Coordinates of C-alpha atoms in Angstrom, one line a residue:
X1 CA -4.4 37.6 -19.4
X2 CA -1.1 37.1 -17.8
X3 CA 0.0 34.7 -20.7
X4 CA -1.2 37.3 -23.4
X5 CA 0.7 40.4 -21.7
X6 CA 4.0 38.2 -22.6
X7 CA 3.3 37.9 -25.8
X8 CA 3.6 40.7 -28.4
X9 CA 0.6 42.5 -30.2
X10 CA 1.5 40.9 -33.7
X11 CA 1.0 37.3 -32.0
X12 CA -2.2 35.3 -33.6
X13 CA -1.6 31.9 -32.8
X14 CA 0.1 30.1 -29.7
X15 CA 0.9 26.1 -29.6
X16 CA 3.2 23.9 -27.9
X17 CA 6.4 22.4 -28.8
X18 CA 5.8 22.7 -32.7
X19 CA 2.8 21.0 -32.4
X20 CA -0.8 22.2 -33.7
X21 CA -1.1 26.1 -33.1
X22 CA -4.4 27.4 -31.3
X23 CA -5.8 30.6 -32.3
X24 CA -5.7 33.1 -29.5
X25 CA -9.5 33.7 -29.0
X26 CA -9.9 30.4 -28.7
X27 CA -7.2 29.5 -26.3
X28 CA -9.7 29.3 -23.3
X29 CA -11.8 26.8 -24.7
X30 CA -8.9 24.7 -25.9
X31 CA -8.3 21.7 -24.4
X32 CA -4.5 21.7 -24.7
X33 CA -5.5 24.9 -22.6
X34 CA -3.6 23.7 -19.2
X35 CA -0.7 22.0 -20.8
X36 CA 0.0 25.0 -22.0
X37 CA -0.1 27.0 -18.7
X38 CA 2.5 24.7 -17.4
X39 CA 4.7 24.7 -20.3
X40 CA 8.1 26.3 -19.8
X41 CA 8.6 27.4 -23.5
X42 CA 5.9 28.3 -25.8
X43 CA 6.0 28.8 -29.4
X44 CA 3.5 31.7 -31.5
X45 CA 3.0 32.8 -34.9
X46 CA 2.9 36.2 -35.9
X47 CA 0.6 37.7 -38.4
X48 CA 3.2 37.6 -41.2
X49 CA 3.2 33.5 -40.5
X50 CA 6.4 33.4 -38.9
X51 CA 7.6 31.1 -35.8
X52 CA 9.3 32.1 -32.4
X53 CA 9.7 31.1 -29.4
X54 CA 9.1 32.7 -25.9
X55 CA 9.7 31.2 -22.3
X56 CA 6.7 31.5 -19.5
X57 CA 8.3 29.3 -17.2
X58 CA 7.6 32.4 -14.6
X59 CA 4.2 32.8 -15.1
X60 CA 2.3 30.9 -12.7
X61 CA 4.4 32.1 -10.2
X62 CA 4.2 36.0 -11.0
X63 CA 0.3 35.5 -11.2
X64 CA 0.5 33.9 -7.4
X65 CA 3.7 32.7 -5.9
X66 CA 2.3 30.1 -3.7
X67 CA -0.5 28.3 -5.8
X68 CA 0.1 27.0 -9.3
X69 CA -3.2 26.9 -11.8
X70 CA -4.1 23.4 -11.5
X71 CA -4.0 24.2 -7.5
X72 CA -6.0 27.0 -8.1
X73 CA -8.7 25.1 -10.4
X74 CA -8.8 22.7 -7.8
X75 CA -9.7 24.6 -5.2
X76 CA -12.5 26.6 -7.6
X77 CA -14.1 23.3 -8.3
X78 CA -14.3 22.1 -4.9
X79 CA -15.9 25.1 -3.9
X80 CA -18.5 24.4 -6.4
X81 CA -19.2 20.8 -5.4
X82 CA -19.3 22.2 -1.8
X83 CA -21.4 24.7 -2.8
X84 CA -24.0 21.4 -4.4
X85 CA -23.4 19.5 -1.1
X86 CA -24.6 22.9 1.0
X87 CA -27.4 22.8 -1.9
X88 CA -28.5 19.4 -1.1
X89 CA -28.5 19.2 2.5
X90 CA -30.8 22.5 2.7
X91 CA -33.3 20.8 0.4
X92 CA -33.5 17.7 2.7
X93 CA -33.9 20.0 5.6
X94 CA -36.5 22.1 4.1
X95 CA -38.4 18.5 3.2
X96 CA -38.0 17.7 6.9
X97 CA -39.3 21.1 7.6
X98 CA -42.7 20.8 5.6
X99 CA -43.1 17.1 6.8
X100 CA -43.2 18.6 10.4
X101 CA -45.2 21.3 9.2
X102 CA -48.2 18.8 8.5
X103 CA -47.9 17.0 11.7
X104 CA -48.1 20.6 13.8
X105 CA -51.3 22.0 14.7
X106 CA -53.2 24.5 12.7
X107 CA -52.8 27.5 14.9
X108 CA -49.1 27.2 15.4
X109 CA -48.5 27.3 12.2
X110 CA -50.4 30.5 11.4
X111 CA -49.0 31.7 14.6
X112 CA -46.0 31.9 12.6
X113 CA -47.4 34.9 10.2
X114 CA -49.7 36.6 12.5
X115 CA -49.5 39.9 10.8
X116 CA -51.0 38.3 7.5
X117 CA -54.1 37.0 9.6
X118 CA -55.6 40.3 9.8
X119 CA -57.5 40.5 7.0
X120 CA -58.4 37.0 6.8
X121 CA -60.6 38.2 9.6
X122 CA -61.8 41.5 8.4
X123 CA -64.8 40.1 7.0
X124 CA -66.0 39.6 10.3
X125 CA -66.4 43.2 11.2
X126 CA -66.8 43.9 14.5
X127 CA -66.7 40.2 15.8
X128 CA -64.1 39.5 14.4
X129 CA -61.9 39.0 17.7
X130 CA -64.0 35.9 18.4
X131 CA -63.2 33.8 15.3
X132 CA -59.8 35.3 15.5
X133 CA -59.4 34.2 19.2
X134 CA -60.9 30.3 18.6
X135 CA -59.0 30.2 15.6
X136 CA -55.4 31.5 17.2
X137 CA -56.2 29.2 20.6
X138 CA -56.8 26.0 18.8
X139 CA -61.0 26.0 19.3
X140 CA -61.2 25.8 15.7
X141 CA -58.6 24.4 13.1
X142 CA -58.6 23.2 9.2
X143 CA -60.5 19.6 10.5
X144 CA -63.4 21.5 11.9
X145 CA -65.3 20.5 8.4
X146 CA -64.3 16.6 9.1
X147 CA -67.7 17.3 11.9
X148 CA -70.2 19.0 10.1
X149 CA -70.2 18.4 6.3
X150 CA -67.6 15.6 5.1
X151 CA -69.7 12.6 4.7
X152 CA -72.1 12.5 2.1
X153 CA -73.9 8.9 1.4
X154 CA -72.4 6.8 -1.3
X155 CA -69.0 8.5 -1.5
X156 CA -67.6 8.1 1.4
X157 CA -68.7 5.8 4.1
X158 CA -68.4 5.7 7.7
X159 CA -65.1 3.8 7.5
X160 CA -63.7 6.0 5.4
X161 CA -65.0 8.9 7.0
X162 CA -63.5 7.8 10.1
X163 CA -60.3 6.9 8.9
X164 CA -60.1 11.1 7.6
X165 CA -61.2 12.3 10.8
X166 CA -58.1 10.0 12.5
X167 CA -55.5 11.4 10.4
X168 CA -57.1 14.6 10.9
X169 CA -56.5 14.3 14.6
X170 CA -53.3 13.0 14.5
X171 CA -53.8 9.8 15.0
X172 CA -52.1 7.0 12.7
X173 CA -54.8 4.3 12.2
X174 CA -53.7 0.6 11.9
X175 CA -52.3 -0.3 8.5
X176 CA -55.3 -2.7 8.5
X177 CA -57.6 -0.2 9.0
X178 CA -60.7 -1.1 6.6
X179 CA -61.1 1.4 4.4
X180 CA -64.2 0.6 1.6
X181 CA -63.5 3.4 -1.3
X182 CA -59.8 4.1 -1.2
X183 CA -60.0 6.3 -4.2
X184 CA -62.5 8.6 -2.4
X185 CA -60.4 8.5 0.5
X186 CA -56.9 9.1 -1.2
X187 CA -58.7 12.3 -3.1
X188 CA -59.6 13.5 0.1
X189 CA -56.3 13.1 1.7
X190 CA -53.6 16.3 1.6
X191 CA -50.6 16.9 -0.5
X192 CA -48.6 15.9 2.6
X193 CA -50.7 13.0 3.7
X194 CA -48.6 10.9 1.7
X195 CA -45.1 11.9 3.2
X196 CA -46.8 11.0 6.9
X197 CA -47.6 7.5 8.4
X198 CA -51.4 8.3 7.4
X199 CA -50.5 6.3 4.0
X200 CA -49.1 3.2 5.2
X201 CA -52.7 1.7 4.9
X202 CA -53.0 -1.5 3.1
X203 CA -55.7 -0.1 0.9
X204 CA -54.5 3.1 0.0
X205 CA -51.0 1.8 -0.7
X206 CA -52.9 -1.2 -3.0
X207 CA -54.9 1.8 -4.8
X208 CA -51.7 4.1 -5.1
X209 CA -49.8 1.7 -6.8
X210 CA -52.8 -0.2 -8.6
X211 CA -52.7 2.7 -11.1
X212 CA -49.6 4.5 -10.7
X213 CA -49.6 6.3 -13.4
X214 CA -52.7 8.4 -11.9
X215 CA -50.8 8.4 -8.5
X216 CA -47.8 9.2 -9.8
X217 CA -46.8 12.2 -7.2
X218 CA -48.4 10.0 -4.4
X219 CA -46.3 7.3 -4.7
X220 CA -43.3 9.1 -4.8
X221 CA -44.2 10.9 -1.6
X222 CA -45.1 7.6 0.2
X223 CA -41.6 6.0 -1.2
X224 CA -39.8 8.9 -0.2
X225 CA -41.6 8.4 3.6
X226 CA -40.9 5.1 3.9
X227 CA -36.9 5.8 3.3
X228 CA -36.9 8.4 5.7
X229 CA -38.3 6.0 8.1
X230 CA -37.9 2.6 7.2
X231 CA -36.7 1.1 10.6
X232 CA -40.4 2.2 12.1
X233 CA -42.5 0.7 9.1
X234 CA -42.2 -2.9 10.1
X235 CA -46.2 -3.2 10.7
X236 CA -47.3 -1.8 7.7
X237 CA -44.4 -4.0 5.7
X238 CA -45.7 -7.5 8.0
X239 CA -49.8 -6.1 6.7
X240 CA -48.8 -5.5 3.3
X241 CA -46.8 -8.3 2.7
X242 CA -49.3 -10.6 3.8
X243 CA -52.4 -9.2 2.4
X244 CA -51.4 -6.2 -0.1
X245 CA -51.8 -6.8 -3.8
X246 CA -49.3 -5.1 -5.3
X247 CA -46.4 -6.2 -3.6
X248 CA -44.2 -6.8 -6.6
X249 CA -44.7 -3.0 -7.1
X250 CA -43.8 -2.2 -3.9
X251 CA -40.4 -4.4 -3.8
X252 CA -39.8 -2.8 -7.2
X253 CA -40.3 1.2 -6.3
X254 CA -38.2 1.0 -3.1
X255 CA -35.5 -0.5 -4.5
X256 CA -35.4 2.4 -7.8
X257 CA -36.4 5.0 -6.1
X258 CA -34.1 4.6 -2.7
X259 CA -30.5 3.6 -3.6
X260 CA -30.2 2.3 0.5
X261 CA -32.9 -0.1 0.2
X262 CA -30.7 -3.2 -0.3
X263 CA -27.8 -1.9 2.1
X264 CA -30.9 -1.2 5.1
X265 CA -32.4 -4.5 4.5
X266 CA -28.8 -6.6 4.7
X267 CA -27.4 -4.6 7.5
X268 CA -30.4 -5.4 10.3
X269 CA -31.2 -9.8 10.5
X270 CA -34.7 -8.6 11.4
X271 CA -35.3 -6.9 7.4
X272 CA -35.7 -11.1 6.6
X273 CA -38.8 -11.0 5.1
X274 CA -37.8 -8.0 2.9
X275 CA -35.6 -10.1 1.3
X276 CA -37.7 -13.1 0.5
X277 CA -40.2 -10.3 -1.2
X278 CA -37.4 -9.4 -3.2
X279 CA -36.1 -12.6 -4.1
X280 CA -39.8 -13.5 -4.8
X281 CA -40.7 -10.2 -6.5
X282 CA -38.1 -8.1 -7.8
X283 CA -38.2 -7.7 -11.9
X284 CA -35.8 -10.1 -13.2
X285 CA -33.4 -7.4 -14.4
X286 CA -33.1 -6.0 -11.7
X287 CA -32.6 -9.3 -9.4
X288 CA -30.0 -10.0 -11.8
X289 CA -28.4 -7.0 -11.8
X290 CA -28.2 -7.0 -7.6
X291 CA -25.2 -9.0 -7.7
X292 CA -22.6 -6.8 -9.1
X293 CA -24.3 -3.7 -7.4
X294 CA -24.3 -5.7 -3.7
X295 CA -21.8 -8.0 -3.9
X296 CA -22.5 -8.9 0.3
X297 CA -26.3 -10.0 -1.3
X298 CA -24.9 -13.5 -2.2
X299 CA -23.0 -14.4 0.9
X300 CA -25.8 -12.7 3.1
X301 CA -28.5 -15.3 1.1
X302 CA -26.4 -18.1 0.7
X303 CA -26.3 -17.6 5.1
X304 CA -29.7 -16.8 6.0
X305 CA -31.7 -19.0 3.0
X306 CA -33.4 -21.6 5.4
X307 CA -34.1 -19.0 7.3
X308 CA -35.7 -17.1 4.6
X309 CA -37.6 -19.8 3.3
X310 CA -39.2 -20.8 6.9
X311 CA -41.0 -17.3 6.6
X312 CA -43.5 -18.3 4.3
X313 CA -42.6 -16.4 1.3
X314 CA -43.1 -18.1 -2.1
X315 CA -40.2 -18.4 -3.8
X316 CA -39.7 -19.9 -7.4
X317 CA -36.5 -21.9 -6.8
X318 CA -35.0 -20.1 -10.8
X319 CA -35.1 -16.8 -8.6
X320 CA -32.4 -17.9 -6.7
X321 CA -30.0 -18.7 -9.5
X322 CA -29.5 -14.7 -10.7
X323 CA -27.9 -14.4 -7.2
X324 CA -25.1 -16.8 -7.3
X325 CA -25.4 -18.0 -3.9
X326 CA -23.4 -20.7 -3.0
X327 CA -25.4 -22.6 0.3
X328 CA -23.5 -23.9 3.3
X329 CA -25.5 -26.8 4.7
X330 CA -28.0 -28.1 1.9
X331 CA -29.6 -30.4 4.7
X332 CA -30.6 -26.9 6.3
X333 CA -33.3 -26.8 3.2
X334 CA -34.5 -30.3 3.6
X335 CA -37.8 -29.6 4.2
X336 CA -38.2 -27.3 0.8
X337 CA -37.1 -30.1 -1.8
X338 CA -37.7 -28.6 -4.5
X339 CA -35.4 -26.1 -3.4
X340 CA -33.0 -28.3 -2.6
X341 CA -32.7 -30.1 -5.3
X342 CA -32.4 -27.1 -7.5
X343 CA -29.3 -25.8 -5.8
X344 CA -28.3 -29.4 -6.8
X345 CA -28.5 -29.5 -10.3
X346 CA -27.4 -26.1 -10.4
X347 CA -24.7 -26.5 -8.4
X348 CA -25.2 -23.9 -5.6
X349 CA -23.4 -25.1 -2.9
X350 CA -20.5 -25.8 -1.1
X351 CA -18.6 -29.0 -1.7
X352 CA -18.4 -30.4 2.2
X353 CA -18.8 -34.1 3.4
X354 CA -22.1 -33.0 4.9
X355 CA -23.7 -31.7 1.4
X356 CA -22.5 -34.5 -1.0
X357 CA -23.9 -37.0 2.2
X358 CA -27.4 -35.0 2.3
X359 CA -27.4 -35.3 -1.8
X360 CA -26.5 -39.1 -1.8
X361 CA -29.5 -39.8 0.5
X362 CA -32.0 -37.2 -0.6
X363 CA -31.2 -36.4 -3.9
X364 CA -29.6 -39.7 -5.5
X365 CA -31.7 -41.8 -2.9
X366 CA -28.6 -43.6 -1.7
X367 CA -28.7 -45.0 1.5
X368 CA -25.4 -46.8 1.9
X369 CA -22.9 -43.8 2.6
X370 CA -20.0 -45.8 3.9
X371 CA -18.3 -46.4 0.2
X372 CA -18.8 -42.2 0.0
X373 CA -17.2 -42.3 3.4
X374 CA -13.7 -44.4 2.6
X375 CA -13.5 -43.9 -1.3
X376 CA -15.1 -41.1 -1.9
X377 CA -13.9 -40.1 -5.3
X378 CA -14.7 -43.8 -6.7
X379 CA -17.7 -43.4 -5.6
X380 CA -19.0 -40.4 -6.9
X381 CA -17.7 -41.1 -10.2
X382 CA -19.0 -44.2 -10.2
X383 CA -22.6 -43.4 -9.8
X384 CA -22.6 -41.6 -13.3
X385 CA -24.2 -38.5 -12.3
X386 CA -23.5 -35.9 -14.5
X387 CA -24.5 -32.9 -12.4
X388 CA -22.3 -33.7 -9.5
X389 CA -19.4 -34.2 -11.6
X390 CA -19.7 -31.0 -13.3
X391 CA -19.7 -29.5 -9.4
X392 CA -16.9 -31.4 -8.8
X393 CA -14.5 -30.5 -11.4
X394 CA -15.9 -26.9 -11.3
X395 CA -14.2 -26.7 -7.7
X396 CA -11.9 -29.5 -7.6
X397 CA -9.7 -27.8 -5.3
X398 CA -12.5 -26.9 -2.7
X399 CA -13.4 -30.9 -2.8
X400 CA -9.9 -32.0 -2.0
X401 CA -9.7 -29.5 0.5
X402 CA -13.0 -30.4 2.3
X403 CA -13.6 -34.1 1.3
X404 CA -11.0 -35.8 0.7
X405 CA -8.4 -34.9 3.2
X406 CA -10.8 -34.4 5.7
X407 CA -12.3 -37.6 5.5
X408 CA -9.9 -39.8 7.9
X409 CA -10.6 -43.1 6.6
X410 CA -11.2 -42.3 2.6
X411 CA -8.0 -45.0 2.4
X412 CA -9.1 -47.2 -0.2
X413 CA -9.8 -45.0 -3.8
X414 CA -8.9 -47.4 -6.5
X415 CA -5.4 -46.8 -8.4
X416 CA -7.5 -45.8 -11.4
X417 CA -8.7 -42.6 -9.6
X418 CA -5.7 -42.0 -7.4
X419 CA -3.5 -42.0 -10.6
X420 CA -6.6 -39.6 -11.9
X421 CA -6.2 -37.1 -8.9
X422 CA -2.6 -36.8 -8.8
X423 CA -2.3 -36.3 -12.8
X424 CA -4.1 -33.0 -11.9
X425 CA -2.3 -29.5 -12.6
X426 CA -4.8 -27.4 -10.8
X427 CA -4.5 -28.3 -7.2
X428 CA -1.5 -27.8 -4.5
X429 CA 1.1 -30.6 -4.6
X430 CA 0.8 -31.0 -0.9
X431 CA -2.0 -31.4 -0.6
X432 CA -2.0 -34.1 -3.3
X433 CA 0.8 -36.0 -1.1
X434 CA -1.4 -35.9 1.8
X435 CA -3.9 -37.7 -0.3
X436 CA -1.6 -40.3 -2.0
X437 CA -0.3 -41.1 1.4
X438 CA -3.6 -41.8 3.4
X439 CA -4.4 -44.3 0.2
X440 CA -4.0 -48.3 1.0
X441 CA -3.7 -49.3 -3.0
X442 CA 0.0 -49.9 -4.9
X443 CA 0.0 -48.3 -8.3
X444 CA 1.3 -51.2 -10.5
X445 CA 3.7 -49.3 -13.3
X446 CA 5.9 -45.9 -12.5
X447 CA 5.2 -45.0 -16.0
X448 CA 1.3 -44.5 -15.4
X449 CA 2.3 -41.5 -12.3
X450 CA 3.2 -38.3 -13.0
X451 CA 7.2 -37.9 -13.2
X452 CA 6.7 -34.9 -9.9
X453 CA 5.4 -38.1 -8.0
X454 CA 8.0 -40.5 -8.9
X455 CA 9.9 -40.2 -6.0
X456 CA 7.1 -40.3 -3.7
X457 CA 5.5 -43.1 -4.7
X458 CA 8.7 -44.9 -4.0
X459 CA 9.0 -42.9 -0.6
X460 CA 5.3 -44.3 0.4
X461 CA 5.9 -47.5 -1.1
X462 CA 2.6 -46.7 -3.2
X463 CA 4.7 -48.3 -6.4
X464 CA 4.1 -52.3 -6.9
X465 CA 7.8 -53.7 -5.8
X466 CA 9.4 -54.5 -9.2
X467 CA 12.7 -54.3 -10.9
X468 CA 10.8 -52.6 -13.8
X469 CA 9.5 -49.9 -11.9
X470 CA 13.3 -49.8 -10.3
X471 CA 14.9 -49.3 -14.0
X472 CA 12.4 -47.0 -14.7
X473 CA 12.8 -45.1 -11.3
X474 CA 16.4 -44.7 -12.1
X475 CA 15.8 -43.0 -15.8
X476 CA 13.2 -40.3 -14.5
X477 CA 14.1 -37.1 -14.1
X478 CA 12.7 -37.1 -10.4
X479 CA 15.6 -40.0 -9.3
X480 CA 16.8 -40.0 -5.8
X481 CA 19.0 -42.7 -4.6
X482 CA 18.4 -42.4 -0.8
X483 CA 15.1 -42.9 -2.0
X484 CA 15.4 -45.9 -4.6
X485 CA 17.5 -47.5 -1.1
X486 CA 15.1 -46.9 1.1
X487 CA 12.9 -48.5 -0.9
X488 CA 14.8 -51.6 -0.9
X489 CA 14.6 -51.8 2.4
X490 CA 10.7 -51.9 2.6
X491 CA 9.4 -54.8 3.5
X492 CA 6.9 -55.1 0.3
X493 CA 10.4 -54.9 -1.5
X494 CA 12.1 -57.4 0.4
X495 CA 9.1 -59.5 0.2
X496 CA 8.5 -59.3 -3.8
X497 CA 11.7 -58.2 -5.3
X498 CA 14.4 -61.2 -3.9
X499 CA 11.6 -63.7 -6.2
X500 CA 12.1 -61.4 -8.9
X501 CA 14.8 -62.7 -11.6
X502 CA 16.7 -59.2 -12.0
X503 CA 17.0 -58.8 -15.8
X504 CA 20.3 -59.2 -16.9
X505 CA 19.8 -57.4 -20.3
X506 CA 22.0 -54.5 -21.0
X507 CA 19.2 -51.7 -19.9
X508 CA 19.4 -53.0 -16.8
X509 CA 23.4 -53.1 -16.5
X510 CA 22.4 -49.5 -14.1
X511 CA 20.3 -50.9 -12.0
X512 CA 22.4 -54.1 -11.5
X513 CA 25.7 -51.8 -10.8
X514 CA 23.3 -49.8 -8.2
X515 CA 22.8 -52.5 -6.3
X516 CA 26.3 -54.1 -6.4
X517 CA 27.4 -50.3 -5.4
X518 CA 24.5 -49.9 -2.8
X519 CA 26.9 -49.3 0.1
X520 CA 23.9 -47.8 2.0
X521 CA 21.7 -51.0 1.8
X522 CA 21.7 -52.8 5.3
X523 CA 24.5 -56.0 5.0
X524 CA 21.6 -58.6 5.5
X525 CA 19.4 -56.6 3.0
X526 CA 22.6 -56.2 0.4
X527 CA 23.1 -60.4 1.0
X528 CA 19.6 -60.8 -0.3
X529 CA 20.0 -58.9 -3.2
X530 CA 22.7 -59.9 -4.3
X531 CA 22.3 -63.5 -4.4
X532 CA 20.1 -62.4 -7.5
X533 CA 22.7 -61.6 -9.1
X534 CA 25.1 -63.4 -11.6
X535 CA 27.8 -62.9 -14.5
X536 CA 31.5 -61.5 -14.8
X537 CA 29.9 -57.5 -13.1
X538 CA 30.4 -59.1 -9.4
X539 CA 32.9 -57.3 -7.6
X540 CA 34.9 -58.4 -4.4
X541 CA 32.3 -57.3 -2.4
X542 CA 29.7 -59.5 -4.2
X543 CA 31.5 -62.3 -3.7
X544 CA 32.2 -62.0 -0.1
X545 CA 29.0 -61.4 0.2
X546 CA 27.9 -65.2 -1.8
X547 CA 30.9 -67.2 0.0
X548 CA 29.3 -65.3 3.4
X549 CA 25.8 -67.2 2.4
X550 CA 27.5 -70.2 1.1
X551 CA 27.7 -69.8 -2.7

């Protein structure tokens, strides 16, 4: 109303910027509605059609000077989802209300509207006070009929009978209570029953949800009761899951029907065999879809599996696959193989020495694990398994980590798979030195290693001593001369390369004017090199060095 006082009486249409006009009536329902509001020019068309433009950059502040309208809308919306939040928690107090009503006895709760007892007990007459006083004291309450006319032969029978008058008395009867015609009993049983303890019998629970379409409202009631009290349920859960027949049912209604099913069970270690029933029962859509709602699920499993498993519960090893666990010590499972040996072939577990041990010997049927223990990576590779590879090059990183490095004496990979593991882009160069140096075997030609590692294998004297793998040290991009020196020095060099004709072609004139320049090789090292050499390159230095040794 503010906005429309600005604008003259002639105005039809308002828009923004030259951009589509809104008709006035409609302005409210527009959704350009609060960019226009915080405009600071506006522009509106007359009836005659024509353009102009007027500024409101004052009018959120003349309408309140301290809020602007977004503020204000704000605030009106919070109030209204406070308002739902007040809403809510009144309902789940009234619920708790008429759950305590049915545990109170009868004459406290009529207590509470005395003055509409009175004629319930005019038809008394004149004794009337005595029905009023045994009634009002407690003498007489709503389970007085449980004692004179409940049973009748062949519907009910002395079991059941005396399971009603229990739960008529307050007392909660074992969840194994034996009850013989659970449909008689359950039609027998209040509204509220089924909110109370009273229907955590194995029976009535198996008849609820044997035909829950019938028990449609009672199963809602006895879900709701066992959320609002599902730390003090344990017996009738340990009954049921042991003897009930519709436990797949059960697993499936707590977890629709009570969003903090999955969160209660993962918080306490003791909710175990919850989990196994719902690994072992939950509809496959929803076990798959548990993942991405619970992401703790698969770390919590993957921890507490052998566990788990030791309780009994039978669990068809595929059920396990949905949750993407990813088990810590395989050899925890060893007495479920099949079990094991799904988590195999799938793949679900962590690559450690331990593991890939455990699936050598009980898996593969390998007994000999020291080849897995000092060349690892040979090994697995070379006993052709497909699965284990896949595992392997799906977390190649992991394995390097965890197997490779930490095995101390995996020294003696062949070159084929060394030059295989350091060829590989996707894990930390470091760490790819620290396994190149623990190896024992010389990699034969610099032109088979990866140019990042050319220096090192010269550094580690990993390269076979040879003036070919010199020259061709000397053209890579990774060159070092300290390095190339140092290496000259090495006794594997010194050893190999002084039987080695240097080649005397013109590719090699660098390498023969590196050594005659070497000034860093060791005097006795620089004699022995040079006395390879010959033709019209030798400096002065040279030939001191050959009259020195005699030439």
């Amino acid at each position: 109303m503010a906005l429309f006082e600005k604008l003259p009486a002639q105005a039809s249409h308002i828009g923004q910027n030259g951009q589509t006009q809104i008709e006035i009536s409609t302005l409210a329902r527009s959704e350009n509605f609060d960019q226009i509001i915080s405009s600071q020019t506006i522009t509106y068309r007359n009836l005659n059609g024509y353009h102009q433009t007027i500024n409101i950059s004052s009018l959120q502040s003349e309408v309140d000077s301290l809020r602007t309208f977004a503020q204000r809308k704000e605030e009106v919306e919070q109030r209204t989802a406070e308002a739902r939040s007040s809403t809510s928690r009144r309902r789940r107090a009234l619920r708790e209300k008429i759950a305590a009503l049915r545990s109170a006895k009868f004459n406290e709760v009529i207590r509470l509207n005395v003055k509409e007892m009175s004629d319930l007990f005019g038809a008394f007459g004149e004794n009337g006070e005595l029905p009023r006083f045994l009634v009002m004291e407690g003498y007489i309450d709503d389970t007085y009929y449980q004692y004179t006319s409940l049973f009748h032969s062949g519907r009910l029978s002395p079991n059941d009978n005396k399971f009603l008058i229990q739960i008529r008395g307050f007392i909660n009867p074992d969840p194994n209570f034996l009850i013989d015609n659970a449909k008689e009993v359950v039609a027998a049983m209040r509204g509220e029953d089924f909110r109370q303890h009273y229907v955590l019998n194995v029976k009535i629970v198996d008849c609820l949800l044997g035909d829950d379409a019938a028990y449609a409202d009672q199963g809602a009631k006895m879900f709701e009761y066992l959320a609002s009290d599902f730390e003090d349920c344990g017996a009738f859960f340990t009954s049921y899951y042991a003897a009930g027949k519709e436990v797949p049912k059960l697993v499936a209604g707590l977890r629709a029907g009570w969003p903090g099913f999955i969160p209660a069970v993962l918080a306490n270690p003791g909710h175990l065999p919850h989990v196994g029933q719902i690994i072992a029962h939950l509809p496959e859509p929803a076990l798959k879809a548990l993942p991405a709602a619970y992401p703790e699920i698969s770390p919590f499993v993957s921890e507490k599996l052998a566990q788990i498993l030791a309780l009994g519960t039978n669990i068809d090893p595929s059920r396990l696959k949905p949750l993407g666990i990813e088990l810590e010590d395989l050899r925890s499972i060893e007495g479920f193989p099949g079990i094991a040996r799904f988590l195999f072939e799938e793949g679900s577990y962590t690559l450690s020495v331990e593991n890939l041990e455990f699936i050598f010997q009980t898996v593969l049927g390998v007994d000999d694990l020291e080849p897995l223990r000092t060349r690892n990576y040979t090994t697995v590779t070379g006993i052709g398994n497909a699965v284990l590879s896949l595992r392997i090059e799906r977390g190649f990183v992991d394995y390097l980590k965890n197997v490779l490095l930490r095995l101390e004496d995996n020294s003696r990979e062949s070159v084929a798979t060394i030059l295989s593991i350091i060829g590989r882009e996707d894990a930390d160069f470091d760490d790819l030195s620290a396994f190149l140096e623990r190896q024992s075997a010389t990699i034969s030609s610099l032109g088979d290693v990866p140019v990042r590692f050319h220096s090192l294998v010269f550094q580690l004297s990993r390269i076979e001593p040879s003036w070919e793998n010199c020259l061709a040290f000397m053209g890579s991009e990774a060159f070092d001369a300290a390095t190339l020196t140092g290496f000259l020095e090495t006794k594997a060099a010194l050893a190999a390369l002084p039987q080695q004709a240097i080649p005397s072609d013109d590719k090699a004139a660098a390498l023969r004017q590196f050594l005659i320049n070497d000034d860093a090789l060791q005097d006795a090292t620089y004699r022995i090199y040079v006395q390879r050499l010959r033709g019209p390159s030798l400096n002065f230095r040279v030939i001191l060095a050959l009259v020195n040794c005699g030439y």
